[in-house]
XYZ file of C-alpha atoms in Angstrom:
362
model
C -89.165 28.027 172.009
C -92.114 29.659 170.265
C -91.475 31.954 167.311
C -93.972 34.200 165.529
C -92.637 34.805 162.027
C -94.258 37.581 160.010
C -94.219 36.348 156.420
C -91.761 38.044 154.070
C -89.142 37.416 151.408
C -85.998 35.301 151.867
C -84.090 36.410 155.002
C -86.952 36.400 157.525
C -88.258 32.957 156.534
C -84.667 31.673 156.407
C -84.059 32.781 160.009
C -87.311 31.090 160.998
C -86.276 27.934 159.151
C -82.923 27.818 160.950
C -84.753 27.980 164.297
C -87.444 25.474 163.268
C -84.763 23.085 161.987
C -83.468 22.781 165.534
C -86.734 22.398 167.362
C -88.386 25.804 167.692
C -92.168 25.909 167.297
C -92.540 28.438 164.484
C -95.903 29.923 163.546
C -95.759 31.847 160.273
C -98.243 34.721 160.068
C -99.159 35.589 156.490
C -101.878 37.653 154.860
C -105.358 36.119 154.953
C -105.666 36.145 151.151
C -102.278 34.483 150.691
C -103.276 31.598 152.941
C -106.813 31.297 151.538
C -105.830 31.443 147.860
C -102.629 29.442 147.605
C -100.780 28.419 150.758
C -97.023 28.322 150.267
C -95.009 25.230 151.025
C -91.451 26.046 149.978
C -88.243 24.798 151.570
C -87.939 27.715 153.990
C -91.423 27.002 155.359
C -90.505 23.507 156.475
C -91.217 22.470 160.036
C -93.526 25.446 160.619
C -97.266 26.021 160.964
C -99.008 28.855 159.136
C -101.998 31.116 159.580
C -103.341 34.155 157.772
C -104.137 37.177 159.923
C -105.519 40.568 158.903
C -103.241 42.987 160.754
C -105.149 45.978 159.409
C -108.196 44.941 161.406
C -108.285 45.739 165.154
C -109.355 42.155 165.848
C -106.342 40.875 163.944
C -103.951 43.099 165.883
C -105.506 41.969 169.180
C -105.135 38.347 168.129
C -101.501 38.899 167.157
C -100.782 40.474 170.553
C -102.332 37.456 172.248
C -100.093 35.165 170.228
C -97.093 37.354 171.122
C -98.017 37.129 174.796
C -97.327 33.382 174.582
C -94.311 33.630 172.257
C -90.576 33.825 172.919
C -89.583 35.473 169.642
C -91.124 37.648 166.934
C -89.458 37.941 163.528
C -90.537 41.151 161.772
C -89.552 42.002 158.190
C -91.258 45.338 157.432
C -89.697 48.679 156.542
C -88.930 50.803 159.620
C -92.082 52.241 161.173
C -94.594 49.873 159.542
C -94.925 47.572 162.558
C -95.426 50.584 164.819
C -98.209 51.917 162.561
C -99.912 48.522 162.705
C -99.682 48.510 166.493
C -97.332 45.521 166.728
C -93.972 47.276 167.183
C -91.521 46.368 169.938
C -93.079 48.714 172.516
C -96.567 47.408 171.747
C -95.567 43.788 172.210
C -93.237 44.312 175.173
C -96.222 45.875 176.932
C -97.866 42.428 176.903
C -94.690 40.307 177.119
C -91.500 41.866 178.468
C -89.607 38.593 177.869
C -90.225 38.758 174.118
C -87.202 38.818 171.788
C -88.135 41.080 168.868
C -86.019 40.431 165.771
C -86.161 43.086 163.046
C -84.886 42.161 159.570
C -84.184 44.886 157.004
C -81.684 45.629 154.265
C -80.457 49.035 155.424
C -81.194 48.852 159.164
C -83.639 50.699 161.378
C -81.948 54.088 160.951
C -79.710 56.008 158.541
C -80.466 57.968 155.341
C -81.458 54.850 153.371
C -83.541 53.170 156.080
C -86.922 54.021 154.532
C -85.981 53.353 150.900
C -86.410 50.195 148.848
C -83.520 47.903 148.032
C -82.493 44.339 147.328
C -79.554 42.081 148.120
C -77.447 43.511 145.292
C -77.901 47.039 146.689
C -77.035 46.051 150.246
C -73.826 44.252 149.296
C -72.957 47.130 146.951
C -72.842 49.820 149.636
C -71.139 47.494 152.118
C -68.137 47.339 149.785
C -68.500 43.593 149.352
C -69.789 43.572 145.760
C -66.752 45.516 144.524
C -64.566 42.512 145.404
C -66.525 39.845 143.559
C -65.766 38.911 139.966
C -62.929 38.196 137.584
C -60.107 40.523 136.646
C -61.114 43.120 134.081
C -64.792 42.211 134.391
C -67.627 44.012 136.163
C -68.614 43.103 139.752
C -70.598 39.851 139.862
C -73.372 39.432 142.467
C -73.318 35.968 144.133
C -77.067 35.444 143.564
C -78.579 36.732 146.851
C -76.587 34.629 149.277
C -74.405 37.272 150.949
C -77.064 39.858 151.738
C -80.321 37.996 152.170
C -79.218 34.708 153.645
C -75.749 34.962 155.205
C -75.683 38.646 156.137
C -79.404 38.774 156.855
C -81.286 35.656 157.900
C -78.390 33.821 159.484
C -77.275 36.914 161.406
C -80.836 37.409 162.641
C -81.042 33.814 163.867
C -77.696 34.330 165.636
C -79.000 37.537 167.216
C -82.115 35.722 168.435
C -79.961 33.127 170.190
C -77.823 35.846 171.798
C -80.934 37.610 173.082
C -82.450 34.378 174.403
C -79.217 33.606 176.233
C -79.231 37.093 177.750
C -82.887 36.707 178.747
C -81.995 33.707 180.884
C -79.965 36.104 183.040
C -82.105 39.258 182.951
C -85.646 37.982 182.420
C -86.171 40.610 179.708
C -86.299 40.453 175.937
C -84.372 42.634 173.531
C -84.873 44.219 170.105
C -82.503 42.999 167.387
C -81.672 45.320 164.475
C -80.406 42.906 161.799
C -79.373 44.806 158.665
C -78.093 42.991 155.597
C -75.562 45.748 154.870
C -74.065 45.255 158.339
C -74.098 41.466 158.082
C -72.458 41.378 154.649
C -69.691 43.679 155.894
C -69.029 41.491 158.935
C -68.711 38.430 156.709
C -65.887 40.194 154.853
C -64.006 41.283 157.994
C -60.809 39.497 156.957
C -60.825 41.158 153.547
C -61.375 44.684 154.832
C -58.195 44.224 156.827
C -56.369 42.683 153.862
C -57.269 45.618 151.588
C -56.211 48.240 154.143
C -52.909 46.493 154.792
C -52.097 46.252 151.092
C -52.330 42.444 151.005
C -55.361 42.378 148.725
C -55.339 43.870 145.266
C -57.948 44.656 142.597
C -60.864 42.321 141.925
C -59.893 38.980 140.384
C -56.132 39.277 140.956
C -55.808 37.616 144.361
C -55.299 34.180 145.821
C -58.974 33.424 146.541
C -60.886 35.356 143.865
C -59.881 33.422 140.696
C -56.628 35.343 140.295
C -54.445 32.395 141.286
C -54.147 29.183 139.216
C -54.366 27.059 142.368
C -57.828 28.387 143.275
C -60.148 28.449 140.278
C -62.463 26.365 138.113
C -61.421 24.674 134.864
C -63.479 23.347 131.981
C -63.249 19.646 131.134
C -63.531 17.776 127.828
C -67.289 17.311 128.173
C -68.078 20.959 128.893
C -68.308 20.405 132.639
C -65.996 21.897 135.285
C -63.706 20.951 138.135
C -62.838 23.122 141.120
C -59.177 23.410 142.121
C -58.327 24.461 145.678
C -54.760 23.209 146.012
C -53.548 26.204 148.026
C -50.845 24.614 150.171
C -47.661 23.308 148.483
C -48.284 19.677 149.423
C -51.752 19.719 147.886
C -50.459 21.408 144.753
C -47.748 18.785 144.464
C -50.331 16.007 144.809
C -52.401 17.534 142.010
C -49.654 18.114 139.468
C -48.120 14.695 140.179
C -51.392 12.892 139.491
C -51.848 14.982 136.341
C -48.313 14.109 135.208
C -47.336 17.753 134.789
C -43.697 18.799 134.824
C -41.762 21.956 134.012
C -44.519 24.249 135.273
C -43.938 27.958 135.916
C -43.375 28.947 139.545
C -46.790 29.471 141.122
C -45.264 31.755 143.763
C -44.385 34.233 141.018
C -47.591 36.195 140.356
C -46.345 37.267 136.943
C -46.482 33.571 135.977
C -50.103 33.061 137.025
C -51.652 33.686 133.555
C -49.278 31.239 131.865
C -49.797 28.636 134.562
C -53.588 28.967 134.304
C -53.392 28.481 130.545
C -51.332 25.322 131.023
C -53.778 23.905 133.562
C -56.777 24.851 131.433
C -55.332 23.038 128.413
C -54.637 19.938 130.509
C -58.068 19.794 132.133
C -59.726 19.991 128.711
C -58.122 16.649 127.777
C -60.395 14.524 130.001
C -64.003 14.507 131.096
C -65.115 15.608 134.520
C -65.826 12.005 135.495
C -62.333 10.942 134.429
C -60.746 13.691 136.529
C -62.971 12.789 139.467
C -61.823 9.180 139.249
C -58.168 10.224 138.989
C -58.273 12.443 142.074
C -60.529 10.229 144.182
C -59.097 9.612 147.642
C -56.203 12.045 147.134
C -55.293 15.299 148.885
C -55.104 17.185 145.603
C -58.143 19.310 146.536
C -59.762 18.907 143.123
C -63.523 18.358 143.068
C -66.199 18.080 140.385
C -68.467 21.114 140.072
C -71.827 19.419 140.537
C -75.210 20.777 139.598
C -77.733 21.078 142.398
C -79.537 18.048 140.965
C -76.294 16.017 141.027
C -75.259 17.061 144.530
C -77.873 14.985 146.338
C -76.601 11.827 144.603
C -72.902 12.324 145.360
C -71.608 9.398 147.472
C -70.325 11.651 150.255
C -73.631 13.483 150.549
C -75.550 10.207 150.402
C -73.397 8.683 153.146
C -73.964 11.677 155.422
C -77.643 11.995 154.573
C -77.059 15.597 153.552
C -80.275 15.780 151.533
C -83.797 14.494 152.108
C -86.996 14.323 150.080
C -89.955 16.208 151.563
C -93.173 16.202 149.579
C -91.308 15.359 146.392
C -88.855 18.233 146.832
C -85.152 17.779 147.641
C -84.178 19.634 150.823
C -80.732 20.120 152.350
C -80.798 18.652 155.839
C -80.614 21.043 158.824
C -77.149 22.332 159.706
C -75.148 22.446 161.850
C -75.755 18.989 163.260
C -76.333 18.608 166.959
C -75.055 15.089 167.505
C -77.449 12.855 169.370
C -80.458 15.073 168.623
C -83.083 13.471 166.333
C -84.005 15.268 163.109
C -86.957 17.622 163.288
C -90.199 17.301 161.328
C -89.558 19.019 157.989
C -93.144 18.873 156.714
C -94.436 22.028 154.990
C -95.971 24.910 156.900
C -99.424 24.409 155.388
C -100.500 22.001 158.158
C -103.348 23.086 160.428
C -102.152 25.241 163.325
C -103.573 24.621 166.802
C -103.734 28.101 168.328
C -105.098 27.086 171.721
C -101.570 26.559 172.995
C -100.755 30.096 171.839
C -103.456 31.609 174.023
C -106.160 31.807 171.367
C -109.102 29.543 172.377
C -110.861 27.547 169.690
C -114.077 29.555 169.990
C -112.182 32.826 169.523
C -110.303 31.403 166.521
C -113.617 30.252 164.996
C -115.093 33.725 165.496
C -112.117 35.376 163.774
C -112.348 32.915 160.877
C -116.011 33.734 160.442
C -115.107 37.444 160.315
C -112.460 36.820 157.672
C -109.717 38.058 160.009
C -108.086 34.636 160.432
C -107.348 31.956 157.854
């Protein structure tokens, strides 16, 4: 599968990475100056090739259309209308390749009052209702970095949409336009919680079972200033935890009025030992207590080492592709800055050389 990925921030490259991780041939199209001055080679560019193309020049647009003629997928990350003004919108490219899957990645979507305005992950999750649910009781909403909007609600949803459209194309022979909006994706991720709020089973931020309201689902500081994560939701896991900790006479965890007192008791107990001591105590148990590792520590954890969950590429630690397709060898995760052979994309070497000489291609 051949994918043309128009360079952009976060969600578009992430969707391209997810496809490249599982064998797609991804060609990232950046600005000429960006490629000439300082080619990128970050984690989300792994497994790809890269070129710079001047899409404001007629020759650059013609070259892009020729690449699209030989592609299966285009990932486009502009504001609504920009691709059309450049002459590389869905209608323009379907005119040369009706089988093309055209994936559009935006924050607000292709239509609606906000479609043409600027925004970032925090804005998209804010109007989806998701941000209002994140944070501790009595505190302001806390954005989860830019995971929910950019990556989960955006890039991952776009990659999923691409696969749906490719599956459909096998039956119809025609491509489809995908409108992947981060506001939509973030809302879908919280489907269960929208229902819970409307049914009265989910209360204000930070007072519920899974949002740090409950003592059995929270983080606790240890003696060395580190933290452990407690997820002992079911009674048998809770019993395993408190037994190993030697705790007796605890308040009833099923009584929500007792949650603050119970959290104070657990917090005091966890501060008596270091994170490593708690990790050793709970090792091999079903207590559902885990050390909160830094990103640097995660790659050295025995479980992650045993599964090969991380790999070094060019001196940088990468998470391995997921999900795993058993029996399929790992893909080449080298950076995108390798030389791209465009002859297989319908652009002969002599034409590529001519465009390079004109400064249209890098």
